[in-house]
Tab-separated table of C-alpha atoms in Angstrom:
chain	number	residue	atom	x	y	z
A	51	MET	CA	4.259	19.895	5.360
A	52	ASN	CA	4.028	20.041	1.925
A	53	VAL	CA	2.469	16.735	0.892
A	54	ALA	CA	1.774	18.318	-2.906
A	55	THR	CA	5.751	18.106	-3.388
A	56	ILE	CA	4.986	14.563	-4.437
A	57	THR	CA	3.064	13.440	-6.934
A	58	SER	CA	1.107	10.065	-6.373
A	59	PRO	CA	1.059	7.544	-8.774
A	60	PHE	CA	-2.809	6.354	-7.677
A	61	PRO	CA	-5.481	5.499	-7.992
A	62	ILE	CA	-4.690	3.905	-11.387
A	63	GLU	CA	-8.090	2.342	-11.778
A	64	ALA	CA	-11.268	4.027	-10.993
A	65	THR	CA	-12.428	2.046	-8.057
A	66	ALA	CA	-10.836	-0.121	-4.897
A	67	ALA	CA	-12.878	-2.982	-6.608
A	68	GLN	CA	-11.166	-2.387	-10.248
A	69	ALA	CA	-7.839	-2.188	-8.340
A	70	GLN	CA	-8.217	-5.385	-6.438
A	71	ALA	CA	-9.360	-7.221	-9.528
A	72	ALA	CA	-6.613	-5.859	-11.582
A	73	ILE	CA	-4.058	-6.979	-9.127
A	74	ARG	CA	-5.648	-10.389	-8.920
A	75	GLU	CA	-5.363	-10.843	-12.834
A	76	GLU	CA	-1.753	-9.503	-12.716
A	77	PHE	CA	-0.761	-12.328	-10.048
A	78	ALA	CA	-2.374	-15.033	-11.958
A	79	PHE	CA	0.249	-14.366	-14.653
A	80	PHE	CA	2.799	-15.842	-12.386
A	81	GLY	CA	3.309	-19.632	-11.920
A	82	ASP	CA	5.173	-19.513	-8.818
A	83	TRP	CA	6.019	-17.638	-5.748
A	84	SER	CA	9.222	-16.598	-6.903
A	85	GLU	CA	7.992	-14.833	-10.009
A	86	ARG	CA	5.647	-12.959	-7.431
A	87	TYR	CA	8.001	-11.940	-5.150
A	88	GLN	CA	10.174	-10.419	-7.647
A	89	TYR	CA	6.782	-8.900	-9.408
A	90	LEU	CA	6.213	-7.069	-5.608
A	91	ILE	CA	10.010	-6.139	-5.885
A	92	ASP	CA	9.401	-4.420	-9.336
A	93	LEU	CA	6.263	-2.823	-7.953
A	94	GLY	CA	7.839	-1.366	-4.726
A	95	ARG	CA	10.665	0.114	-6.843
A	96	LYS	CA	7.850	2.078	-8.686
A	97	LEU	CA	7.023	3.829	-5.429
A	98	PRO	CA	8.240	7.536	-5.319
A	99	ASP	CA	10.674	8.322	-2.432
A	100	LEU	CA	9.647	10.488	0.514
A	101	PRO	CA	11.610	13.811	1.334
A	102	ALA	CA	13.929	13.157	4.196
A	103	GLN	CA	11.754	15.634	6.355
A	104	TRP	CA	9.113	12.715	6.369
A	105	LYS	CA	11.227	9.932	7.147
A	106	THR	CA	11.036	10.720	10.800
A	107	GLU	CA	9.542	8.556	14.037
A	108	GLU	CA	6.052	11.071	13.587
A	109	HIS	CA	5.402	9.391	10.207
A	110	ARG	CA	7.166	5.783	11.215
A	111	LEU	CA	4.260	2.808	10.779
A	112	LEU	CA	4.402	0.741	14.090
A	113	GLY	CA	3.696	-2.895	13.933
A	114	CYS	CA	6.375	-3.536	11.167
A	115	GLN	CA	9.517	-4.962	11.488
A	116	SER	CA	10.802	-3.242	8.588
A	117	MET	CA	11.123	0.683	8.275
A	118	VAL	CA	7.838	1.919	6.891
A	119	TRP	CA	6.935	5.595	6.469
A	120	ILE	CA	3.794	7.073	5.837
A	121	VAL	CA	1.683	10.276	5.400
A	122	VAL	CA	-1.497	10.941	4.639
A	123	GLU	CA	-3.268	14.193	2.968
A	124	GLY	CA	-7.170	14.755	2.115
A	125	ASP	CA	-10.518	14.680	3.965
A	126	ALA	CA	-13.528	12.654	3.383
A	127	GLU	CA	-13.662	13.096	-0.518
A	128	ARG	CA	-10.000	11.844	-1.156
A	129	LEU	CA	-7.460	10.755	0.454
A	130	THR	CA	-3.776	10.436	-0.451
A	131	PHE	CA	-1.419	8.078	1.088
A	132	HIS	CA	2.664	8.448	0.292
A	133	ALA	CA	4.568	5.551	1.956
A	134	ILE	CA	7.791	3.513	1.424
A	135	SER	CA	9.706	1.280	3.099
A	136	ASP	CA	13.310	0.157	3.430
A	137	SER	CA	12.913	-3.564	2.425
A	138	ALA	CA	12.151	-4.115	-1.408
A	139	ILE	CA	9.688	-6.648	-0.741
A	140	VAL	CA	7.653	-4.652	2.008
A	141	SER	CA	7.624	-1.723	-0.458
A	142	GLY	CA	5.805	-3.873	-3.040
A	143	LEU	CA	3.333	-4.342	-0.894
A	144	ILE	CA	2.861	-1.136	0.154
A	145	TYR	CA	2.296	-0.254	-3.552
A	146	LEU	CA	-0.695	-3.007	-3.839
A	147	ALA	CA	-2.540	-1.203	-0.971
A	148	LEU	CA	-1.827	2.217	-2.285
A	149	ARG	CA	-3.410	0.948	-5.554
A	150	VAL	CA	-6.182	-0.108	-3.866
A	151	TYR	CA	-6.552	2.822	-1.344
A	152	SER	CA	-4.856	5.657	-2.220
A	153	GLY	CA	-6.789	8.813	-3.670
A	154	ARG	CA	-10.589	7.230	-2.803
A	155	SER	CA	-13.218	8.615	-0.553
A	156	ALA	CA	-13.215	7.616	3.039
A	157	THR	CA	-16.238	5.780	2.491
A	158	GLU	CA	-15.059	3.641	-0.380
A	159	ILE	CA	-12.020	3.000	1.746
A	160	VAL	CA	-13.812	1.733	4.754
A	161	ALA	CA	-16.272	-0.118	2.306
A	162	SER	CA	-13.656	-1.982	0.753
A	163	PRO	CA	-11.779	-4.910	2.421
A	164	ALA	CA	-8.596	-5.960	1.336
A	165	ASP	CA	-9.785	-9.515	-0.585
A	166	TYR	CA	-6.974	-9.483	-2.953
A	167	ILE	CA	-4.674	-10.544	-0.051
A	168	ALA	CA	-6.329	-13.846	0.315
A	169	ASP	CA	-7.264	-14.153	-3.572
A	170	ILE	CA	-3.450	-13.747	-4.721
A	171	GLY	CA	-2.000	-16.053	-2.095
A	172	LEU	CA	-0.361	-13.140	-0.144
A	173	ALA	CA	-1.577	-14.345	3.259
A	174	LYS	CA	-0.527	-17.750	2.701
A	175	HIS	CA	3.294	-16.883	1.594
A	176	LEU	CA	4.283	-14.063	3.552
A	177	SER	CA	6.411	-14.240	6.968
A	178	PRO	CA	4.272	-13.366	10.404
A	179	THR	CA	6.727	-10.386	10.654
A	180	ARG	CA	5.504	-9.485	7.141
A	181	SER	CA	1.514	-10.405	7.610
A	182	ASN	CA	1.571	-8.532	10.807
A	183	GLY	CA	3.118	-5.456	9.279
A	184	LEU	CA	0.626	-5.431	6.394
A	185	ALA	CA	-2.012	-5.809	9.081
A	186	ALA	CA	-0.695	-2.626	10.736
A	187	LEU	CA	-0.416	-0.892	6.886
A	188	LEU	CA	-4.119	-1.503	6.278
A	189	ALA	CA	-5.392	-0.780	9.921
A	190	PHE	CA	-3.844	2.893	9.775
A	191	ILE	CA	-5.036	3.467	6.214
A	192	ARG	CA	-8.660	1.870	7.482
A	193	GLU	CA	-8.393	4.172	10.757
A	194	GLN	CA	-7.285	7.463	8.573
A	195	ALA	CA	-10.542	6.805	6.500
A	196	GLN	CA	-12.752	5.866	9.577
A	197	ARG	CA	-11.286	8.985	11.252
A	198	ARG	CA	-12.516	11.228	8.141
A	199	LEU	CA	-16.068	10.062	8.120
């Protein structure tokens, strides 16, 4: 598998903590959750699509009601995640997670809890199935980092 065929837009910020702070600031601009959901959809559209050969059961993230495919490359120094969903809102959630964790060291990933989720109110405004899917995504990212420590 040649992951280099996709250019990752991440990391955007220098650290996971800075990425979480930027996400908090961006979501603070929106007055209600309909605007925040639209923003999530817009973020999801920024994800590069995955090649068809990656959209297989081997790369499917279990625990999500939507179809989510995720591919990881790298080592303890730098892990890059490529992921996408068939759901617009879920793709937005993926974008946020990759913004925080993709392109970081395994140590930084493991040491950076996803505080932005509660801070921007996602925890209260996601359906149970989306919450479960987001938890599965974050667990996968953390597990991949843990394996490389």
